[in-house]
Short mmCIF file of C-alpha atoms in Angstrom, two decimals:
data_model
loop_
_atom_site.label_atom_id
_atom_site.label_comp_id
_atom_site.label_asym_id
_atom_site.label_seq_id
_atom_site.Cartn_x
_atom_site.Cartn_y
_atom_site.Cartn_z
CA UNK A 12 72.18 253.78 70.03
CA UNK A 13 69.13 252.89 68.47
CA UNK A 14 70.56 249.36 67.31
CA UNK A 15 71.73 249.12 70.85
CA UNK A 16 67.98 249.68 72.35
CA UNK A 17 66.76 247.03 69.54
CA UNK A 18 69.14 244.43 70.05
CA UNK A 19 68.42 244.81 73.95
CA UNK A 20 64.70 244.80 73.51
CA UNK A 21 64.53 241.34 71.93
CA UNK A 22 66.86 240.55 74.70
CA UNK A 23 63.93 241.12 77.26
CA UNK A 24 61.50 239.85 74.98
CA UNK A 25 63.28 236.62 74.77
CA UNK A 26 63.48 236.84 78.59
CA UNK A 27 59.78 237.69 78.82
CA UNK A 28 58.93 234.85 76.70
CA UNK A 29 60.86 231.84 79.14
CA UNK A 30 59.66 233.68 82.03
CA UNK A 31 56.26 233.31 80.70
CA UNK A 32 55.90 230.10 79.37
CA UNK A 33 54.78 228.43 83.31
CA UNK A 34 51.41 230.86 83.21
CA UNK A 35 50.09 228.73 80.50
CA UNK A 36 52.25 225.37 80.82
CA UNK A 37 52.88 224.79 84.46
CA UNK A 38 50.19 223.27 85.35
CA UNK A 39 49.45 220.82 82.02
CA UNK A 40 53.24 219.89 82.65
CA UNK A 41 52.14 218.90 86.77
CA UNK A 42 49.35 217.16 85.59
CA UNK A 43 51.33 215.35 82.99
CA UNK A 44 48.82 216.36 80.42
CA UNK A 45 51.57 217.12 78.31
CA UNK A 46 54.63 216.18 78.03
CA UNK A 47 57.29 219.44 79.37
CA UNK A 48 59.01 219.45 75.69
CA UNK A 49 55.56 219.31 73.85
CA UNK A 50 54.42 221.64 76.51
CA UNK A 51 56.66 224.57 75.60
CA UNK A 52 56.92 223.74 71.94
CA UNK A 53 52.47 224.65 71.76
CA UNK A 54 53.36 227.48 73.96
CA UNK A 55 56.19 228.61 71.87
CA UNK A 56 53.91 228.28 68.07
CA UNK A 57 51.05 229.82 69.72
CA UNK A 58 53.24 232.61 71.00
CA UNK A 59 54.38 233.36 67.66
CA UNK A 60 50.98 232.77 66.15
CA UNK A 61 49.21 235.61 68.45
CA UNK A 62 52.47 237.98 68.00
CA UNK A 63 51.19 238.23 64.44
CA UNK A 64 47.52 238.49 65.31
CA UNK A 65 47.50 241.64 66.82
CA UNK A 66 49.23 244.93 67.20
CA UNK A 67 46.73 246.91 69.28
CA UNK A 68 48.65 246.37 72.35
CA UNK A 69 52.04 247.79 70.47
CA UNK A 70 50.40 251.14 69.69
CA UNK A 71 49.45 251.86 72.81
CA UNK A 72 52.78 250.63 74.87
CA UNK A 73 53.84 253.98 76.77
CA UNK A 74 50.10 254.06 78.19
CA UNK A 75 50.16 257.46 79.73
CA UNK A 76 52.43 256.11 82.96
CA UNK A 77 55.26 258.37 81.34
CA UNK A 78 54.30 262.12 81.01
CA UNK A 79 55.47 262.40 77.18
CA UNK A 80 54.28 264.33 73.99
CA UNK A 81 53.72 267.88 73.97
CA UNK A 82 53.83 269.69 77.12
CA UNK A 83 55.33 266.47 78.93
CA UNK A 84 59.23 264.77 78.71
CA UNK A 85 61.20 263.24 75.86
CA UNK A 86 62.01 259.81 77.26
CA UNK A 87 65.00 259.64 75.15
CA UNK A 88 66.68 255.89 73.58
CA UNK A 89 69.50 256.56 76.45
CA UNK A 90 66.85 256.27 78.95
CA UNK A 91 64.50 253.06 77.19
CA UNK A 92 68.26 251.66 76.95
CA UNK A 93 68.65 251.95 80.64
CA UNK A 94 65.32 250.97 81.69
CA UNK A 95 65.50 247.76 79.63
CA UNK A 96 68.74 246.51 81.43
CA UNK A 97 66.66 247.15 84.78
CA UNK A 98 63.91 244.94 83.41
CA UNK A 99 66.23 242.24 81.75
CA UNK A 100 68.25 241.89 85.27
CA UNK A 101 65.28 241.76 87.28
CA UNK A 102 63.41 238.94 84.99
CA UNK A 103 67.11 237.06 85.08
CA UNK A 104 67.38 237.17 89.07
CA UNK A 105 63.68 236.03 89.37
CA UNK A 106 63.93 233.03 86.74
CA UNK A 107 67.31 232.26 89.06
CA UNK A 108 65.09 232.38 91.99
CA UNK A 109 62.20 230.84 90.21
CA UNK A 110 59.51 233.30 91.00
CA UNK A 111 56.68 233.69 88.72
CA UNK A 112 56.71 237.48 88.65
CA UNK A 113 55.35 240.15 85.96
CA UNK A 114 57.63 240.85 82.84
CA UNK A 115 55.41 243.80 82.10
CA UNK A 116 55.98 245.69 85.79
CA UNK A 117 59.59 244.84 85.40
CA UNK A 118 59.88 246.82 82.36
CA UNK A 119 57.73 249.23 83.82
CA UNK A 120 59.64 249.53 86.67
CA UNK A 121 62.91 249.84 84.81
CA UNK A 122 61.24 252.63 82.41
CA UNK A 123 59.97 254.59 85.43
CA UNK A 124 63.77 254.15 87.74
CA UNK A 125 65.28 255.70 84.53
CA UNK A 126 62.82 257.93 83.58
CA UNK A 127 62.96 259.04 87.63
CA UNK A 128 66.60 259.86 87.26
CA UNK A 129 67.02 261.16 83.98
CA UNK A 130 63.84 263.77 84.15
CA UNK A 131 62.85 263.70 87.88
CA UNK A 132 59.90 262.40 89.75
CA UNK A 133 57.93 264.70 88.18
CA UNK A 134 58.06 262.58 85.12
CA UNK A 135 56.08 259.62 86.69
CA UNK A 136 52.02 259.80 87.00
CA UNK A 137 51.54 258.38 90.93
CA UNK A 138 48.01 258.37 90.33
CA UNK A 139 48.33 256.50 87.22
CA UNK A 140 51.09 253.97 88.33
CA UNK A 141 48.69 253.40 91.56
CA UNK A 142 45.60 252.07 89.92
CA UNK A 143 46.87 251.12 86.72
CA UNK A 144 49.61 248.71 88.47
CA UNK A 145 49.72 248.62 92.39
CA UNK A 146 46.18 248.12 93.42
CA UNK A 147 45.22 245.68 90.00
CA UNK A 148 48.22 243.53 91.23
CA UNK A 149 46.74 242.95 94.66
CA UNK A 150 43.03 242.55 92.75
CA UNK A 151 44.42 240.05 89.90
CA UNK A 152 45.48 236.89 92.54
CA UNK A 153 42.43 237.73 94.44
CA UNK A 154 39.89 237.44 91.82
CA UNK A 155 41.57 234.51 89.71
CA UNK A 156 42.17 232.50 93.16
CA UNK A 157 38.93 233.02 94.00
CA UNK A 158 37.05 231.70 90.46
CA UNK A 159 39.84 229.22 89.99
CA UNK A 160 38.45 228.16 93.88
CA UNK A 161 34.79 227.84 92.78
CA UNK A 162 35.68 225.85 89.83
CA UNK A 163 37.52 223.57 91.67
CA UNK A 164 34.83 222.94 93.89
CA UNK A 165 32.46 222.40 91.04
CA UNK A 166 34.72 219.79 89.14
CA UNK A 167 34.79 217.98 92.42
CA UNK A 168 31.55 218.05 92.98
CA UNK A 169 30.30 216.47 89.18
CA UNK A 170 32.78 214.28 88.49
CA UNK A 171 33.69 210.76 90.10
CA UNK A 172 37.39 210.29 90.66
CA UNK A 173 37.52 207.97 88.14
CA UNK A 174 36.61 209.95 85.17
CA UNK A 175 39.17 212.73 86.65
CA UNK A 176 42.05 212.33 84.44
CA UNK A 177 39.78 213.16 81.58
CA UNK A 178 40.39 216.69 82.91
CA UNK A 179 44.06 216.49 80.98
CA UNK A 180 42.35 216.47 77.51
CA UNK A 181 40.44 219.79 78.21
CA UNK A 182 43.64 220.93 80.36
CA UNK A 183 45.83 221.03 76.59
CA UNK A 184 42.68 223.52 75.23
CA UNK A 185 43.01 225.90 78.17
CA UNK A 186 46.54 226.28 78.22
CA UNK A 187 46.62 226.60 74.80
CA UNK A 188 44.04 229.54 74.63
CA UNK A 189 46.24 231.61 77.53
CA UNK A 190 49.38 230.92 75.65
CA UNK A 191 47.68 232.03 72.47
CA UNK A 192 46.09 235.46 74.33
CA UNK A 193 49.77 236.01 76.17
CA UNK A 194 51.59 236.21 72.10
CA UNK A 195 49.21 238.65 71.55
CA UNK A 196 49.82 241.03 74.45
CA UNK A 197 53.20 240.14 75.59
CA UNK A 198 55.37 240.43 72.11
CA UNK A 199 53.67 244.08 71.79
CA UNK A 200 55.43 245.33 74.51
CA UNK A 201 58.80 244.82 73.03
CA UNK A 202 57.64 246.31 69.43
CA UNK A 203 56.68 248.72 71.34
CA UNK A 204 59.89 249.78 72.89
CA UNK A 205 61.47 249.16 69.61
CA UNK A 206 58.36 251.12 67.80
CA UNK A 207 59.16 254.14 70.30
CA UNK A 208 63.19 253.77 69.75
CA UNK A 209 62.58 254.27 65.98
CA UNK A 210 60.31 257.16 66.35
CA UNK A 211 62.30 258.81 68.78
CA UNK A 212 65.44 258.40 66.96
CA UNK A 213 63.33 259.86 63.80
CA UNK A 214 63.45 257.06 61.50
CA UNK A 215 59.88 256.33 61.68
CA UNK A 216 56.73 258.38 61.37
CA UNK A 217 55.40 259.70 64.23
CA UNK A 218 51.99 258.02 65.33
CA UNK A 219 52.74 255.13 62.80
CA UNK A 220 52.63 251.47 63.70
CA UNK A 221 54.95 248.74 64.61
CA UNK A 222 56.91 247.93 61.09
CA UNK A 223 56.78 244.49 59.40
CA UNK A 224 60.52 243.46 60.36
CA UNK A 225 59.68 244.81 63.98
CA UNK A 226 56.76 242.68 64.55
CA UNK A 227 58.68 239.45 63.08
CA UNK A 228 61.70 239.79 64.77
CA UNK A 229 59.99 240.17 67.92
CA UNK A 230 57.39 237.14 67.71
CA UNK A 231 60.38 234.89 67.47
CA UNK A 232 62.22 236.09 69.88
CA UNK A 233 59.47 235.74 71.93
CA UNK A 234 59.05 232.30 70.87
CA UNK A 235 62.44 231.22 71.14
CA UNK A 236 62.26 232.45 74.69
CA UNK A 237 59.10 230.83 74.99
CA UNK A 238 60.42 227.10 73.57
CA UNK A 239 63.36 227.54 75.68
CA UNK A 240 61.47 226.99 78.65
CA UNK A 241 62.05 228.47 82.08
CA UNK A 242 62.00 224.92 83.95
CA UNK A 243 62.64 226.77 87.17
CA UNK A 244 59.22 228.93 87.16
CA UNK A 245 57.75 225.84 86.12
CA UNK A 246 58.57 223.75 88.61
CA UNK A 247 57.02 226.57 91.47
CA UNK A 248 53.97 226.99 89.46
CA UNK A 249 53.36 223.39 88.71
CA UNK A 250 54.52 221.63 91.87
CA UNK A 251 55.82 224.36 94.57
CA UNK A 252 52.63 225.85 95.50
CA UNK A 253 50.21 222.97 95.66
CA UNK A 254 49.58 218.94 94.30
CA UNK A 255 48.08 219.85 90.99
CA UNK A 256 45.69 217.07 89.98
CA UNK A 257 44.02 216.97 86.48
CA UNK A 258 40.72 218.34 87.64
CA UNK A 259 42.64 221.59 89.41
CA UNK A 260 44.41 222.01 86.34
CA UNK A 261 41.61 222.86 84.00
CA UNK A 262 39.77 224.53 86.57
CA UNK A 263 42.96 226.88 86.94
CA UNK A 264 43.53 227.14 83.63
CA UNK A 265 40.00 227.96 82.38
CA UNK A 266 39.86 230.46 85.42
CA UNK A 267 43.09 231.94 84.03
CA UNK A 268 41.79 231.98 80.63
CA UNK A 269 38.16 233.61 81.40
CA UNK A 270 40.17 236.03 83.87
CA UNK A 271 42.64 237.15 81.17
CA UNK A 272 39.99 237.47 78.38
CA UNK A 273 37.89 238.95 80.67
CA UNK A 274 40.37 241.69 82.05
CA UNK A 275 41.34 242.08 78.24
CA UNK A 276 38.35 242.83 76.82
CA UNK A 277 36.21 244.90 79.29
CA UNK A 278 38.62 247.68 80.31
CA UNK A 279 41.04 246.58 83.47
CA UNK A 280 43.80 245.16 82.88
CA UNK A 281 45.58 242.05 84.63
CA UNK A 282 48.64 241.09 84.78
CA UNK A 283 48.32 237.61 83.60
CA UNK A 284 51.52 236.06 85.55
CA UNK A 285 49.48 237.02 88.86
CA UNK A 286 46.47 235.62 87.65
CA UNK A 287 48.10 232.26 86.75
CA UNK A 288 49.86 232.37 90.05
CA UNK A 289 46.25 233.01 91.82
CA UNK A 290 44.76 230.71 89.85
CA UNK A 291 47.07 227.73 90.92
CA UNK A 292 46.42 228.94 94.57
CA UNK A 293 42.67 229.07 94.20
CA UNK A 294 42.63 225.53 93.22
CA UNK A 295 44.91 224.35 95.88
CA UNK A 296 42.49 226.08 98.14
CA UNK A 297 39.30 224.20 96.83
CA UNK A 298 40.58 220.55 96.72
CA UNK A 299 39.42 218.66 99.79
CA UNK A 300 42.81 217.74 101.24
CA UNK A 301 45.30 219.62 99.02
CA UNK A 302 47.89 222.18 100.78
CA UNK A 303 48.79 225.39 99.99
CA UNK A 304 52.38 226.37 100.99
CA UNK A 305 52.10 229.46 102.01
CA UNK A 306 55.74 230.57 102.34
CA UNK A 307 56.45 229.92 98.62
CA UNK A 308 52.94 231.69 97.95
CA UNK A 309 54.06 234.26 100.61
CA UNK A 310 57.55 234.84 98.62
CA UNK A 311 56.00 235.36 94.65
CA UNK A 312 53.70 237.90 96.78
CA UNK A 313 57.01 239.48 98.26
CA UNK A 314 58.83 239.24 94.60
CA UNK A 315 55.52 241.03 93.19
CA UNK A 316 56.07 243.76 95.45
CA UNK A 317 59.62 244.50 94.94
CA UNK A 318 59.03 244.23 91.12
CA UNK A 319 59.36 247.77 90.56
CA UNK A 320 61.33 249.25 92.94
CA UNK A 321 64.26 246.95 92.17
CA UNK A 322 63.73 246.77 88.06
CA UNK A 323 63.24 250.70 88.74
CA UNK A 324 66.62 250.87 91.15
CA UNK A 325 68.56 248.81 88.49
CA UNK A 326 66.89 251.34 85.39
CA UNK A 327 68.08 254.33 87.90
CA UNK A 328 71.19 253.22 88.20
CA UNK A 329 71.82 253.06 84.57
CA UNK A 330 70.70 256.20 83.77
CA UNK A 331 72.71 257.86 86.75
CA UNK A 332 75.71 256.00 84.72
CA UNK A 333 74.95 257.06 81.45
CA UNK A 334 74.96 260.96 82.32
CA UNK A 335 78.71 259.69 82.47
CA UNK A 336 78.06 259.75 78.21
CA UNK A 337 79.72 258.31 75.51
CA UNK A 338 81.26 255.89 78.15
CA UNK A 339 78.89 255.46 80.47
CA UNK A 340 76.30 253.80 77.92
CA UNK A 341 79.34 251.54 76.75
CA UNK A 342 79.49 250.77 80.57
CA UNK A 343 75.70 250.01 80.41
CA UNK A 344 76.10 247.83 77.92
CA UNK A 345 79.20 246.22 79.35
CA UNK A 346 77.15 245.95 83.09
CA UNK A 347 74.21 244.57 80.87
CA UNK A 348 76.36 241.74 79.41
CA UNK A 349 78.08 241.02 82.27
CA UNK A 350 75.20 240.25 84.45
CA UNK A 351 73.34 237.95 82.22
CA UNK A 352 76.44 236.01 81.86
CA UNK A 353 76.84 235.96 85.69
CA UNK A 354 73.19 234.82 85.92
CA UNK A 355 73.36 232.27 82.78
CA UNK A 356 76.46 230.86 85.03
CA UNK A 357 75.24 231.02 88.23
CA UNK A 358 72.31 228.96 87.46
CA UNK A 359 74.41 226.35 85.70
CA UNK A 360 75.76 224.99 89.01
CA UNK A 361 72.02 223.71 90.10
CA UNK A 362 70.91 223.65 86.43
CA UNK A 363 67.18 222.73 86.48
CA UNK A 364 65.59 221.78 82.98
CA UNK A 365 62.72 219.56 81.59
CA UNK A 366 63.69 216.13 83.11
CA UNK A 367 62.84 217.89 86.22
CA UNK A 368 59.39 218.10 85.52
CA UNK A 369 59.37 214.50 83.63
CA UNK A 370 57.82 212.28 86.22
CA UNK A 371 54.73 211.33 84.38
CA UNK A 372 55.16 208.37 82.21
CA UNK A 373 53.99 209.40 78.37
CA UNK A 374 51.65 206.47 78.23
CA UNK A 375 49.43 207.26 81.04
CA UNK A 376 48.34 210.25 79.22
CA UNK A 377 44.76 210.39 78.62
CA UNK A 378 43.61 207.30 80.03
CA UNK A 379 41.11 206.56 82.93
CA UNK A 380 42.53 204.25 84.68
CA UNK A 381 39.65 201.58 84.92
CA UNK A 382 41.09 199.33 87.71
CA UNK A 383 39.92 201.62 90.42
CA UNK A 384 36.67 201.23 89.62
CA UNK A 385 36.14 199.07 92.72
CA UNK A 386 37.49 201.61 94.92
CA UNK A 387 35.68 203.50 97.01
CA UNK A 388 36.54 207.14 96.57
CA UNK A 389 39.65 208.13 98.40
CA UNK A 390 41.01 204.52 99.18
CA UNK A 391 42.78 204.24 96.14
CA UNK A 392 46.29 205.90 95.69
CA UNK A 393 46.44 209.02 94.13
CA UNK A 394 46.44 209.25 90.59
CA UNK B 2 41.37 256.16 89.96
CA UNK B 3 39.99 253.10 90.52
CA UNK B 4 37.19 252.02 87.71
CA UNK B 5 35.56 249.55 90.49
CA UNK B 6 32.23 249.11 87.98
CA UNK B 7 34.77 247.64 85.18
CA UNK B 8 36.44 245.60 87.91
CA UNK B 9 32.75 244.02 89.09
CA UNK B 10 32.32 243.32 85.77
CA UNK B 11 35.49 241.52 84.87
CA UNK B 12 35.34 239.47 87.99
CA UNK B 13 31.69 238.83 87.28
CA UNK B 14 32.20 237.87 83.53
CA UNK B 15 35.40 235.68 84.73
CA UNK B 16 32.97 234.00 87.40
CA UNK B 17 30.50 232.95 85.32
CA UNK B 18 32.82 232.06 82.06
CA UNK B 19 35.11 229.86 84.24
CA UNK B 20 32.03 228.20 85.89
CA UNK B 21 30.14 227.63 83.05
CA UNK B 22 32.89 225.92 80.99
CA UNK B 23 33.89 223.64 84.10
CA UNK B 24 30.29 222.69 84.55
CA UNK B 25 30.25 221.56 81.20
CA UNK B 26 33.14 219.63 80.73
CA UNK B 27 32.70 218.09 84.11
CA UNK B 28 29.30 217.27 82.70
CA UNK B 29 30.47 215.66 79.52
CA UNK B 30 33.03 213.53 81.36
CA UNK B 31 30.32 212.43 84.06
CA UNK B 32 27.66 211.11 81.36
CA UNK B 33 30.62 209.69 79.30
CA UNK B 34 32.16 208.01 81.73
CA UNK B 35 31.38 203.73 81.30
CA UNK B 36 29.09 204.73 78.52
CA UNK B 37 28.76 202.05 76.01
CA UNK B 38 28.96 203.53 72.35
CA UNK B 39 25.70 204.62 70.94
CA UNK B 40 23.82 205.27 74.85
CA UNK B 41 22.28 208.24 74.97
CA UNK B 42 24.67 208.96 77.91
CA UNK B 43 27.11 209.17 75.26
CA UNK B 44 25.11 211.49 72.81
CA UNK B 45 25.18 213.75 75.67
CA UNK B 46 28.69 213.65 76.31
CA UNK B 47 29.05 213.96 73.22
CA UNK B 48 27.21 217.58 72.90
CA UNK B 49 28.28 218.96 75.94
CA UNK B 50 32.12 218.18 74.21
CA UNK B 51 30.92 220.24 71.27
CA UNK B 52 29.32 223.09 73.78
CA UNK B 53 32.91 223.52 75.37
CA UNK B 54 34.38 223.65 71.94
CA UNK B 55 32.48 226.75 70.98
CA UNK B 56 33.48 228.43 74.58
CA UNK B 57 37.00 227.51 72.97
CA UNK B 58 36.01 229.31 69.91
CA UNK B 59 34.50 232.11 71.23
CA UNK B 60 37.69 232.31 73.43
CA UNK B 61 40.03 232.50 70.24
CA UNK B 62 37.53 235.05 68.42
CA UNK B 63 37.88 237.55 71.56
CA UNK B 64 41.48 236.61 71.84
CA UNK B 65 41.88 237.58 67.75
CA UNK B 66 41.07 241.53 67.30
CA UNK B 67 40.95 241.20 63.50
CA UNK B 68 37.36 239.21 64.16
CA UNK B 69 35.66 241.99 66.27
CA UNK B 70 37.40 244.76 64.53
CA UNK B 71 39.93 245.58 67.54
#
């Protein structure tokens, strides 16, 4: 059972990690800042470099949302097994859909669906899961969009369109700092899970840290996940929402970045997928004749919502199944494999990867272009 | 339920971070752009590069607990 929850875990941490990469990467990739295969290869080394940084995050993963401990409820291995199929379906069906939507409520959503039908409600904190996840998911777009807005205005204002495409050289710092400060939060949640599994299952101390082989294992699934790219989240981040230029780039990314370090290290935490996403708006909001389209905006918003209910449905289901016993977790697992073949499948027929994204040519990186010197502003063609 | 005071001060502390590097490297690119090697519009380009660079470094040394001891 307990190899079971493992071997699942790095499952959703490999699926957290490609899910992930387009917070950081979508935007350098629009730009053409970098190159999409560069792009997720500095996403994927810096993911593995903050996995080992830190394991702060790891030791406090359950977070009070589920009543445990004395006087609360065992969440058993049988239920973190069922809760982690919830969360790996639900990250599969949005990278299918390519919606940039939180790994972390999905698990918490699939923890709470299982914990919901294998102790009751009573096992679920409202008051916790309201402003520790509801309301800060509302705030997080808000707030980014809004400093990611200012900043755009500000870049706009300073710099000549000219000197613009200098903004791709900062643009490959920025994204490299929130890839670096996602490693060190997001890996933690699967060691964890696997941290809790081991404990629970009484082959580690209780109250002890994540173990060595625990915190490797999981940084490279992580950044296997990570290097593997989900193209399709990508592509909505970078190019569905809004025309990022260079300029809106770094201003989105260094709003992400302050937002993130910000949330991290003053006490309210974001989720950083809907900062990224509110970032990206913010800027498409501030640029003098950039759109925002508001029905892909308007459908992330929609796939935030239904995060948890339908990672928690899919964890509830699992756990209803697995009062079958013996069998019903060898269903589980048999479901669990199923569907992400199904999904790996489906999403071969309209197969989107990194030549998708390839439209920059690699030597007008980095360069001004000098010819439009004679321009006036806005008679040129884009750049 | 709702800490609103730490939320004011994350969205004020994101506000003025995100500005402040922006400004900055919009600054460095305005004075560098056309400037001839050795112009003092360079120089100044020049610094203001190096002023984002610590932002960037003060960015990893929050982002790295072992440096501020969690």
């Amino acid at each position: 059972m307990v190899a079971l929850v493992i071997a699942l875990a790095l499952v959703f941490d490999f699926t957290n990690g490609f899910h992930d990469t387009a917070n950081a990467m979508a935007t350098p990739i629009a730009t053409g800042a970098l190159k999409p295969k560069v792009a997720v290869a500095l996403a994927a080394v810096l993911n593995l470099v903050g996995a080992f940084l830190s394991t702060e995050v790891a030791k406090t993963i359950s977070g009070g949302l589920i009543r445990e401990g004395e006087g609360g409820i065992q969440i058993g291995p049988e239920l973190v097994f069922a809760g982690l199929i919830g969360a790996i379906v639900w990250n599969l069906i949005t990278w299918l859909l390519g919606l940039p939507s939180s790994s972390s409520h999905a698990l918490f959503g699939g923890l709470i669906g299982a914990a919901i039908v294998g102790v009751g409600f009573q096992a679920i904190d409202g008051g916790v899961l309201l402003s520790k996840i509801v309301i800060p998911a509302l705030l997080a777009p808000v707030l980014a969009g809004f400093v990611a807005f200012l900043a755009t205005k500000i870049a706009y204002a300073i710099v000549a369109k000219r000197a613009r495409d200098g903004f791709k050289r900062g643009q490959i710092f920025t994204a490299g700092l929130v890839s670096l400060a996602h490693g060190t939060n997001d890996a933690q949640k699967t060691m964890g899970v696997i941290t809790l599994a081991l404990i629970a299952a009484g082959q580690q101390e209780v109250g002890s840290g994540p173990q060595l082989w625990v915190v490797v294992v999981c940084a490279l699934a992580i950044a296997l996940g990570t290097y593997s790219g989900g193209w399709r989240i990508i592509r909505t981040l970078g190019k569905g929402i809004t025309e990022v230029e260079p300029a809106q780039g770094f201003a989105a990314e260094a709003s992400t970045t302050a937002t993130i370090l910000a949330s991290s290290h003053l006490g309210f935490a974001l989720s950083t997928t809907q900062v990224a996403s509110g970032g990206v708006i913010g800027v498409g909001i501030g640029r003098k004749g950039a759109s925002v389209k508001w029905g892909t905006a308007g459908r992330i918003a929609l796939g935030w919502l239904i995060t948890i209910p339908a990672a928690g449905a899919v964890g509830a289901f699992m756990a209803l199944v697995e009062k079958l016993g013996f069998w019903g977790i060898v269903a589980d697992a048999a479901f669990a494999a199923a569907a992400i073949l199904a999904i790996f499948i489906y999403s071969r027929r309209e197969s989107v990867d990194s030549k998708a994204l390839d439209t920059v040519e690699p030597g007008d990186i980095v360069r001004p272009k000098r010819k439009k010197r004679k321009n006036k502003d806005g008679s040129g063609s884009k750049a | 339920m709702i800490d609103w005071a730490a939320f004011f001060v994350v969205a004020a502390a994101a506000l003025v971070a995100a500005c402040a590097i922006v400004t900055l490297f919009s600054l460095a690119l305005r004075f560098g752009d056309g400037a001839t090697t050795g112009s003092w519009q360079r120089r100044v380009s020049v610094g203001l590069y190096v002023l984002c660079a610590l932002v960037v470094l003060f960015g990893i040394y929050l982002i790295i607990p072992a440096l501020h001891g969690g």
